[in-house]
XYZ file of C-alpha atoms in Angstrom:
215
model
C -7.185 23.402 2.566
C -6.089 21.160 5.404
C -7.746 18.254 6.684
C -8.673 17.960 10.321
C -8.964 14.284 11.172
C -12.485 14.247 12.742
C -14.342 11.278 12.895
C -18.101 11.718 12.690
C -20.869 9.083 12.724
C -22.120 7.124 10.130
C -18.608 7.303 8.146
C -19.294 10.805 7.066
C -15.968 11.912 7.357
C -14.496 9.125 4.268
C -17.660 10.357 2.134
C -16.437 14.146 2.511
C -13.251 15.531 3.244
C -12.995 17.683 6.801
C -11.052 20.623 6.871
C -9.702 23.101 9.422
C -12.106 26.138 10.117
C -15.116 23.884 8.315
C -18.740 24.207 10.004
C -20.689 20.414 10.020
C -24.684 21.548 10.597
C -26.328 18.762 12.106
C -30.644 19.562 11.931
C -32.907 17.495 13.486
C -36.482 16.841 14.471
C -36.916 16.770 18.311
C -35.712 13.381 19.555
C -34.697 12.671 16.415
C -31.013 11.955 17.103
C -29.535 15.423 17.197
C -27.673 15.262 20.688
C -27.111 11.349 20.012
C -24.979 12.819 17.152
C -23.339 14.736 18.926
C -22.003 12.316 21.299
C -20.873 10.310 19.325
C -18.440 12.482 17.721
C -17.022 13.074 21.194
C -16.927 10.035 22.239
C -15.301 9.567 18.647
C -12.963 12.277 19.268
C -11.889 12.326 22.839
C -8.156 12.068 23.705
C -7.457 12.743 19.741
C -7.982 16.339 19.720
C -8.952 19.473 22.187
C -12.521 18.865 22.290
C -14.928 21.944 24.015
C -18.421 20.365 24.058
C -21.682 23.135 24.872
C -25.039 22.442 25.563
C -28.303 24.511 25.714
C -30.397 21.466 26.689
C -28.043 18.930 29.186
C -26.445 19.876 32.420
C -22.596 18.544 32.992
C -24.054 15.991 35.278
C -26.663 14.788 32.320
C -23.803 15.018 29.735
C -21.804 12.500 32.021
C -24.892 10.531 32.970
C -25.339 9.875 28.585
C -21.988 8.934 28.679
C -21.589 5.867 31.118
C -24.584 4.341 28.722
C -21.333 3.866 26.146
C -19.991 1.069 28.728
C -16.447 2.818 28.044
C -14.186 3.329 31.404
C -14.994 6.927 32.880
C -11.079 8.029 32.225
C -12.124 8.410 28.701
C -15.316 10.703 28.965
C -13.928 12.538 32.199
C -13.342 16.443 31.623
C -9.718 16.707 31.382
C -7.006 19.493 29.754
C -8.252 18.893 26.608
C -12.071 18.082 27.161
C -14.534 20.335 28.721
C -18.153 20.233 29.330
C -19.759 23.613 29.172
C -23.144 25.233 29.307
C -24.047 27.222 26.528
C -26.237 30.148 27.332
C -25.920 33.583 25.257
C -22.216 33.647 24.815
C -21.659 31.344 22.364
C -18.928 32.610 20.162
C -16.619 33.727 23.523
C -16.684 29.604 24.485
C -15.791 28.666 20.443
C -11.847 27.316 20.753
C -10.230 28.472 17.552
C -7.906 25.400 17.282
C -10.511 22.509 18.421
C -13.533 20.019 17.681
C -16.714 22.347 18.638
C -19.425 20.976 19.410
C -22.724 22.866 19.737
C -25.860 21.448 20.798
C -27.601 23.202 19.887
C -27.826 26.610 18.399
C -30.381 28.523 20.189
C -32.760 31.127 19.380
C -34.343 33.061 22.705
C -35.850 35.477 20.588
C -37.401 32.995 18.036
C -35.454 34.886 15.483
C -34.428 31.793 12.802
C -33.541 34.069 10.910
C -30.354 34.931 12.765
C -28.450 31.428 12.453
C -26.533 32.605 9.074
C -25.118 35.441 11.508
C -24.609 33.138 14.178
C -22.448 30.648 12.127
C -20.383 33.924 10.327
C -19.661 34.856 13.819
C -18.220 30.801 14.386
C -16.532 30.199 11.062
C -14.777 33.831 12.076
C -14.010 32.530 15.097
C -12.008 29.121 13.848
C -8.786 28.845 12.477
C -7.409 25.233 12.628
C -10.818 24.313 14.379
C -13.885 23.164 13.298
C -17.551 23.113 14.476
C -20.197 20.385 14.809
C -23.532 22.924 15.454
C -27.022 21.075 16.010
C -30.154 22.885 15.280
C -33.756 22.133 15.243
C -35.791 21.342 12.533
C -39.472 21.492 12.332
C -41.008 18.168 12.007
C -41.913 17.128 8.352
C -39.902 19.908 6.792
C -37.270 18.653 5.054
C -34.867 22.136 5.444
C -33.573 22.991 9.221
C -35.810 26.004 10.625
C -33.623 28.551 9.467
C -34.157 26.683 5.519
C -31.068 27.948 2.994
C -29.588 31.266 5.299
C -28.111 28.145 7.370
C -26.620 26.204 4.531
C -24.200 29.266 3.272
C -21.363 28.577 5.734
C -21.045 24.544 6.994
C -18.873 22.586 4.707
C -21.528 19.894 5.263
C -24.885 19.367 6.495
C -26.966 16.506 7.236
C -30.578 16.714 8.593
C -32.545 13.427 11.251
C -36.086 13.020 10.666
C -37.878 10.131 13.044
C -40.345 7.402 10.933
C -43.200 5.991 12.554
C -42.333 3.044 13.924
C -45.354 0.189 15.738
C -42.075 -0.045 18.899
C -40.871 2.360 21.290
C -38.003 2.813 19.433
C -36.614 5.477 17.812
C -35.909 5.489 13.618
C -35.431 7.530 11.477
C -33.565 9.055 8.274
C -30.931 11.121 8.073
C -30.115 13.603 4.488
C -26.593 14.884 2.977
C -28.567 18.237 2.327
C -24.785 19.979 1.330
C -21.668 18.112 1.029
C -18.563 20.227 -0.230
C -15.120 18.645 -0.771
C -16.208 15.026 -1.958
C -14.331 12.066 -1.780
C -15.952 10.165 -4.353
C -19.276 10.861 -6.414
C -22.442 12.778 -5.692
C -23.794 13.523 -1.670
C -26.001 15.384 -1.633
C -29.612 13.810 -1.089
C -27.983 10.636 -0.412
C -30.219 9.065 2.479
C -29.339 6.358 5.331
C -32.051 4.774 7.607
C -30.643 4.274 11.310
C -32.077 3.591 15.071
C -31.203 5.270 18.085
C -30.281 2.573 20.668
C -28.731 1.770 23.917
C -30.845 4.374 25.801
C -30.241 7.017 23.406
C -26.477 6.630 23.414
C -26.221 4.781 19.778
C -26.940 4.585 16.020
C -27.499 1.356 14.296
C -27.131 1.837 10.619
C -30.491 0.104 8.732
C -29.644 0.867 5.732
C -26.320 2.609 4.371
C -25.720 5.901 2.348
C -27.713 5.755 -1.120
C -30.408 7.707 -3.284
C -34.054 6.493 -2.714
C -37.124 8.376 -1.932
């Protein structure tokens, strides 16, 4: 296998080892970080690699509204050759570029049909050949599997789950899970647990606490 050099939050990507056509799941509680994730491996990303980034729940204009809160000059986040902004309605595997960072937020059910998302990500992993995919899906709160529970773990390479903590502040915290981790750099992922809050409007993680096994 090759490695793709994607960067992804929270130094996932020196804990496991990223490789061309590899599906990351990202699940999350609502507001619980998913699309903060997400950014942030654009942001991460842009100008190092054809990036096509589709959204169920932001607009373009939204998507480049989230990204001025990163105080980085607009040449960097601007659509450009390699970097577009797309809305993601029911045609999900036509927009998937074979040789690029996808990023999917997130993976929609109109029919309510969870059951579906192991087809859906067959149809992506088909779909990639030097690429890879960074899919977001909901995740009922205080379950600890996404929606779709193990028929969603078969294909991604690695999958981490965001559940908010109660907090007495109008801030957002929370914990994210390793649930799968597959080519391992060092040691045992999965169930490893890191505490982080969503700041700057939504825009940014702040690790609390890093990587480790705790209940």
């Amino acid at each position: 296998e090759i490695e793709c050099p994607v960067i992804l939050p929270f130094e996932l990507h020196n804990l496991v080892k990223i490789c061309q056509g590899n599906i990351i799941l990202a699940s999350g509680e609502f507001n619980a970080g998913k699309s903060t994730f997400a950014l942030n491996v654009l942001v991460n990303n842009k100008n190092r690699i054809k990036i096509r980034y589709m959204s169920s729940e932001m607009k373009v204009g939204e998507i480049k509204q989230r990204m001025r809160l990163f105080g980085i000059p607009k040449d960097h986040w601007w659509p450009d050759a390699n970097c577009q902004y797309v809305e993601l309605r029911n045609n999900l595997t036509a927009l998937i570029v074979p040789d690029g960072l996808n990023i999917i937020d997130y993976l929609e059910f109109p029919d309510g049909d969870y059951t579906r998302a192991g087809e859906y990500l067959r149809q992506i992993h088909d779909k990639l050949t030097t690429g890879v995919a960074v899919v977001c899906n909901q995740q009922k709160e205080g379950v600890r599997l996404p929606r779709s529970g193990d028929l969603v773990l078969e294909k991604p390479r690695l999958a981490v789950t965001f559940r908010k903590t109660a907090t007495d502040t109008d801030e957002v915290m929370g914990v994210a899970e390793i649930i799968k981790a597959k080519n391992v750099t060092i040691g045992k992922m999965d169930g490893k647990k890191l505490k982080y809050e969503i700041c700057d409007n939504g825009s940014r993680f702040r690790t609390i606490t890093n990587w480790g096994f705790w209940r």
